[in-house]
XYZ file of C-alpha atoms in Angstrom:
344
model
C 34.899 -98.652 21.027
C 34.697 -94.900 21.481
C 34.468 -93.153 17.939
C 35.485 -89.206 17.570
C 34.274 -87.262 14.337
C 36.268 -84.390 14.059
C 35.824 -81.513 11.611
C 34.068 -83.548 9.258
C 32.875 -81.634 5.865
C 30.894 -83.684 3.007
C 29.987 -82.620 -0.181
C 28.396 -83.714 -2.945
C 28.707 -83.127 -6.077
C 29.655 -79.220 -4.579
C 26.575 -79.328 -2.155
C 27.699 -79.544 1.160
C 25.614 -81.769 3.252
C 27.602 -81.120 6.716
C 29.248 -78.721 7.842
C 32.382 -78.758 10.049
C 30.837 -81.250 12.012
C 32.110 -82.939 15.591
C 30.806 -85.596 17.483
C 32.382 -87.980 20.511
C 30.643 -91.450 20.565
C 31.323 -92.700 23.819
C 32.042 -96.556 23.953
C 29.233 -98.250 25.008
C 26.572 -95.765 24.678
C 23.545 -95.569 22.533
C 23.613 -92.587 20.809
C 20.560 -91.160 18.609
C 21.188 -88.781 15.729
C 17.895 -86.724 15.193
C 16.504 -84.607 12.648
C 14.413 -83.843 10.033
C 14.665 -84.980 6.130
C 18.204 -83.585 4.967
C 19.662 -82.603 8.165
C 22.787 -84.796 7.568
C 22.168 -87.461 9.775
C 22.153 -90.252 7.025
C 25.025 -88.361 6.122
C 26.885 -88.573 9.090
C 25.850 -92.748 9.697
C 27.470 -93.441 6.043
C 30.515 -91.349 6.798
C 31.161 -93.670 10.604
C 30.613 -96.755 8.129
C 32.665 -96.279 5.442
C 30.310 -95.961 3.204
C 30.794 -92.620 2.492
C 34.405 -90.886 2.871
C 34.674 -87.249 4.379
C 35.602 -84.502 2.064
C 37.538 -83.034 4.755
C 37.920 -83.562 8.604
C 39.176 -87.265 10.516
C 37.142 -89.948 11.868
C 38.736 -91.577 14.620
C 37.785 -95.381 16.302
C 39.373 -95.392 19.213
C 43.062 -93.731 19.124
C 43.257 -94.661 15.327
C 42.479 -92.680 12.242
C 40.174 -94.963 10.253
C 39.078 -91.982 8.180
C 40.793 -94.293 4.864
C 38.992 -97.649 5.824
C 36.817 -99.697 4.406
C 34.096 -101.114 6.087
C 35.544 -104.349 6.410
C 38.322 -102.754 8.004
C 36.185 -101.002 10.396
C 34.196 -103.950 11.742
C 30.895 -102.412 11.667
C 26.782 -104.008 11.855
C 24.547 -102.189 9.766
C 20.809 -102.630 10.287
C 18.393 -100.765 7.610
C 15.277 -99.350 7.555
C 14.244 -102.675 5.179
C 15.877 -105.214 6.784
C 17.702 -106.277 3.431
C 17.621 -110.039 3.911
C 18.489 -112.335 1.757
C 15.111 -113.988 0.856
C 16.674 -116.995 -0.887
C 18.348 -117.987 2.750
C 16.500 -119.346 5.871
C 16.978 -117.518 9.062
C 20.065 -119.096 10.397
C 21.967 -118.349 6.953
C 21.202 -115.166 7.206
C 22.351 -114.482 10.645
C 25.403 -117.066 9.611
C 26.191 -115.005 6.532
C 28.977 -112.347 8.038
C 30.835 -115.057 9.374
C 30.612 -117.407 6.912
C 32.443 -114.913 4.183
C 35.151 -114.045 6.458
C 38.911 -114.986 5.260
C 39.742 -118.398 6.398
C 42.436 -117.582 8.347
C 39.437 -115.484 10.781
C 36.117 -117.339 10.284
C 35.321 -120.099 13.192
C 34.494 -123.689 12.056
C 31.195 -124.613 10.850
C 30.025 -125.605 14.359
C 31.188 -122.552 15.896
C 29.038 -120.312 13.404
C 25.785 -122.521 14.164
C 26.528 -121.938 18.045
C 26.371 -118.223 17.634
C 23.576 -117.734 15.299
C 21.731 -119.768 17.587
C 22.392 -118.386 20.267
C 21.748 -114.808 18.883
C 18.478 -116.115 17.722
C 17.468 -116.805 21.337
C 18.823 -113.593 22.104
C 16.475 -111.521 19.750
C 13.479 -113.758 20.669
C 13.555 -116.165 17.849
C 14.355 -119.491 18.764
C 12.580 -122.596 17.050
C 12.302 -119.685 13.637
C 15.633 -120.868 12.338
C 14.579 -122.958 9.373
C 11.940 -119.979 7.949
C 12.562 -117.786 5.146
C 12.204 -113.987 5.498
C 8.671 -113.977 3.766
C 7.293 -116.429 6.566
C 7.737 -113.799 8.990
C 6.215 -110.320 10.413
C 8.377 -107.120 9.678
C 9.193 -106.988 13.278
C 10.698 -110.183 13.494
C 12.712 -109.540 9.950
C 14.178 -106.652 11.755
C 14.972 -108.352 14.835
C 16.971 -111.102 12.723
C 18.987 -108.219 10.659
C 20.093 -107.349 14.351
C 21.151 -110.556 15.387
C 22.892 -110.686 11.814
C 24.762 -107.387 12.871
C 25.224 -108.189 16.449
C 26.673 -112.135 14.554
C 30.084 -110.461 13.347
C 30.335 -109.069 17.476
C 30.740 -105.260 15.351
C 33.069 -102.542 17.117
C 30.524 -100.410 16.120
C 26.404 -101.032 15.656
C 25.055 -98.270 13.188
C 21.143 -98.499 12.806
C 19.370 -96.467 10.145
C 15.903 -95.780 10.547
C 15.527 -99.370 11.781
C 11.487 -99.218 12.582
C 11.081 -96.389 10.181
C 8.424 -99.283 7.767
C 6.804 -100.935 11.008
C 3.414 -99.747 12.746
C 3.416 -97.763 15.315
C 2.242 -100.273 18.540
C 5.503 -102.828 16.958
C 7.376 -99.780 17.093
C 6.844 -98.925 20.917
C 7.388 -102.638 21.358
C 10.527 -103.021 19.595
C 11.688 -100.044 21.047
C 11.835 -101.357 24.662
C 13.495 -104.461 23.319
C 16.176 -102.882 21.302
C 17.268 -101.169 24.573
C 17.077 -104.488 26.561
C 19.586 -105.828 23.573
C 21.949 -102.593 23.553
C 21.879 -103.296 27.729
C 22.896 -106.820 27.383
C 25.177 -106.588 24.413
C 26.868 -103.529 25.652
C 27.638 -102.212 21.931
C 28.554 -98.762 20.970
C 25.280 -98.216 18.779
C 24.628 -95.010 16.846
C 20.717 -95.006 16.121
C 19.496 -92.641 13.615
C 15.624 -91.661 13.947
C 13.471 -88.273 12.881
C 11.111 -89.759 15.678
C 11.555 -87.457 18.630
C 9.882 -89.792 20.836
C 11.858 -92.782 19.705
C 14.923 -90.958 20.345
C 14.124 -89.549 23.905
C 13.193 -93.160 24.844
C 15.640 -94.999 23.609
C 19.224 -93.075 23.701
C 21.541 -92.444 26.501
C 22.757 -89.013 24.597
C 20.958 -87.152 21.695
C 22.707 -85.557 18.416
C 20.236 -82.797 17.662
C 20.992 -81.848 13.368
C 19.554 -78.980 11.255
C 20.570 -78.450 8.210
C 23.810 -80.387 7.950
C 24.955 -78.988 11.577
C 24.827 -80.300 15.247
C 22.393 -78.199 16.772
C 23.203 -80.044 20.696
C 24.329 -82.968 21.914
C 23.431 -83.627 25.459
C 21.247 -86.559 27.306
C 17.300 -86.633 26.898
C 16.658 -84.258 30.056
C 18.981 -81.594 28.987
C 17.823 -81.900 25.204
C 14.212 -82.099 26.418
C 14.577 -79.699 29.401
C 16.886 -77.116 28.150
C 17.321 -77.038 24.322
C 20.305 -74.587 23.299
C 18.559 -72.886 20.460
C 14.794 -72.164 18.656
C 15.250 -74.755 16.477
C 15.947 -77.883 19.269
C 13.125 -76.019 21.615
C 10.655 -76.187 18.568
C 11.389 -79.909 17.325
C 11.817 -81.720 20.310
C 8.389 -81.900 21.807
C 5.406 -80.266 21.319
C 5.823 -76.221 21.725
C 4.222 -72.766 21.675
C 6.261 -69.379 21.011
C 5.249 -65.992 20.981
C 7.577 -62.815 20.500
C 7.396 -61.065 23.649
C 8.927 -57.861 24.979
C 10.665 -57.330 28.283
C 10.710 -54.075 30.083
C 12.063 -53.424 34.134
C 11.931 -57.274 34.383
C 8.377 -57.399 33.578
C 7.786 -60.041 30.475
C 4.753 -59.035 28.227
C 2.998 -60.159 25.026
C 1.137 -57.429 23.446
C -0.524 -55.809 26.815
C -0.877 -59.528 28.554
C 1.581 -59.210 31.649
C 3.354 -63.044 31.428
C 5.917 -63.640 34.450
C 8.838 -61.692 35.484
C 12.515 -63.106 34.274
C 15.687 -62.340 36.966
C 18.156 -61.984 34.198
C 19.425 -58.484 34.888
C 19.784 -56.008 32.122
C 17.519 -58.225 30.024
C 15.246 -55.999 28.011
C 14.103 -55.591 24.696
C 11.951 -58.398 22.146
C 12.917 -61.774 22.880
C 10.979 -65.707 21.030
C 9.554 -66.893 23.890
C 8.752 -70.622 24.286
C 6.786 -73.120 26.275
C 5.151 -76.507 26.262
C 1.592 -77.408 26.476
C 1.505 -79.066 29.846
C 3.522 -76.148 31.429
C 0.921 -74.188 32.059
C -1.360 -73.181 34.822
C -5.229 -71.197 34.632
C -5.032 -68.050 36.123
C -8.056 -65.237 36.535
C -8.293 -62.560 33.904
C -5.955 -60.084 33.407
C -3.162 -62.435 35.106
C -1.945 -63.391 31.939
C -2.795 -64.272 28.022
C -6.202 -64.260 27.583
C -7.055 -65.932 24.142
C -10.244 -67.704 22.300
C -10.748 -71.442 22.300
C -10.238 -72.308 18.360
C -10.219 -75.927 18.385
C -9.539 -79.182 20.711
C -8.841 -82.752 20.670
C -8.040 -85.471 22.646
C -4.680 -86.332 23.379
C -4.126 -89.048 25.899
C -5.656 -88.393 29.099
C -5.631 -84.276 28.562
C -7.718 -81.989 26.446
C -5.460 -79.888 23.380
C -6.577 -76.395 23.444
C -5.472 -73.932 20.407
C -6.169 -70.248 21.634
C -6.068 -67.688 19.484
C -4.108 -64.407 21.456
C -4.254 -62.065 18.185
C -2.506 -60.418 16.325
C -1.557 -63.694 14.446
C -0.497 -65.620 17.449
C -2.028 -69.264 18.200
C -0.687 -71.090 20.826
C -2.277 -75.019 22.428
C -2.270 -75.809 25.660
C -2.981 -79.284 27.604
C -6.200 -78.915 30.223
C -7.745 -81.687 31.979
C -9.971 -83.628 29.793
C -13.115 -82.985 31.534
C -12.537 -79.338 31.499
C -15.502 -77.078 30.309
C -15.510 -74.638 27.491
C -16.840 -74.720 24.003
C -15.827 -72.590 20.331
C -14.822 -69.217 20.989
C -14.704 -69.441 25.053
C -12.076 -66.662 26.307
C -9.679 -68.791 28.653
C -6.841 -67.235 30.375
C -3.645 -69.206 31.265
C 0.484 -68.216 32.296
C 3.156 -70.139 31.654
C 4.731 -71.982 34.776
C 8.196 -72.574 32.789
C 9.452 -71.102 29.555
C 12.685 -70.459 27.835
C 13.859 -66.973 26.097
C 15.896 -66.146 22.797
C 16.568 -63.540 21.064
C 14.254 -61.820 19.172
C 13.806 -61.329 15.665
């Protein structure tokens, strides 16, 4: 089921939480909306429910504007943050539950239900768990049977909010890999949202980027990750550096530290210059920014190095862990890839 939001406005209460905002959903395809705290991406998940209705602008599943239905009408699996089980059912009632209120003239016999939930159980990993009650199990597996419950009502559209947001982090990483074996099998149109960058990038086919009630980019996980559109993407996707810079006859400077050259013609003047940790290279002195070793730590298999350029401007770096230096150790490094805005 492809879904199309189309000049969607929402306000509440006279604040607007988004802005004209557009978005294809392609049917099929896992899509991650990502963002910090208030960018709209709730926002946007309760709008393609039903849960919310747009103040102005369409919402479209398939050819048909469902911008007026309900979520009944819409056909959609919600899975929360907190699972929101009942606790007074065992597991197969739960999953059970979506068919077992449908209108008589469209919910299957008794037999039929058990077949699917069971079924679905085995899909999500939990077969033999069917007679346990929500507080018998971990939070991973209550999460994994609100997805079978979504997945029991076979949903036009799967909407998952935060789903992982209250687990640990290793039951995360592990439910991560196994939601995307699901959303591979199932073959769903799924619309994840997440404010973990890394969750997103390894989970989603294409990435909504949102700032402050807008769409910053939408594009897959290379382009988002490889060529972010604007200072705010480069800056929240991944770890980053910037510096303001100023470009004269090609030549790309911070301060008096000569940088790299740019082939953009006619580019001159201050530009934000950004960069990520691992895309650098150690160079000899006085072939590019030369800064003091403030702190370090260990991250993964690679030593984070803040240098301090002056002027105000700290930047980290990544440097092989067994590299030598201690507090206040001048180390000189260029950028081997970086990405240019305009200045401020």
């Amino acid at each position: 089921m492809d879904v199309r939001v189309t000049n969607v406005r929402k306000e509440f209460d006279r604040f607007p939480a988004l802005h004209d905002v557009s978005l294809d959903i392609h049917s099929g395809e896992l899509i991650a909306l990502l963002g910090p705290s208030g960018s709209g991406k709730t926002t946007l998940l309760r709008l393609i429910a039903g849960l919310e209705m747009p103040t102005t602008g369409r919402i479209y599943f398939g050819d048909t504007d469902a911008s007026e239905w309900t979520v009944q009408q819409r056909n959609i699996g919600f899975v929360f943050q907190h699972y929101a089980l009942f606790r007074h059912m065992t597991i197969l009632e739960n999953v059970s539950f979506g068919l077992k209120v449908r209108p008589r003239s469209t919910r299957p016999p008794a037999n039929e239900i058990r077949r699917r939930a069971m079924e679905l159980l085995d899909l999500v990993q939990l077969s033999g768990l069917e007679k346990r009650y929500p507080n018998q199990l971990s939070g991973g597996q209550r999460q994994r049977v609100a997805l079978a419950r979504a997945l029991a009502i076979e949903p036009a559209v799967l909407l998952l909010d935060e789903p992982f947001g209250a687990l640990d982090a290793q039951v995360r990483r592990e439910l991560r890999k196994w939601l995307r074996e699901i959303h591979d099998r199932t073959g769903h149109t799924t619309v994840f949202v997440t404010h973990d960058q890394e969750e997103a990038l390894e989970l989603s086919d294409r990435l909504c980027v949102m700032s402050q009630g807008k769409v910053e980019q939408v594009g897959t996980p290379d382009t988002i990750y490889d060529q972010p559109s604007s200072p705010f993407v480069f800056g929240f996707i991944g770890e980053s550096s910037q510096l303001p810079v100023t470009i004269a006859n090609g030549e790309i400077r911070y301060a008096d530290q000569p940088i790299g050259r740019t082939d953009e013609a006619g580019l001159s003047g201050p530009r934000q210059l950004f960069f990520r940790p691992h895309d650098v290279e150690l160079v000899e002195a006085g072939r590019g920014l030369s800064g003091a070793v403030r702190s370090s730590r260990r991250v993964g298999g690679t030593r984070r190095v803040e240098l301090d350029l002056g002027s105000d401007a700290l930047v980290e770096i990544d440097l092989p862990f067994d590299t030598a230096f201690g507090d206040q150790t001048d180390i000189t490094f260029r950028p081997r890839r970086w990405q240019m805005f305009p200045g401020r």
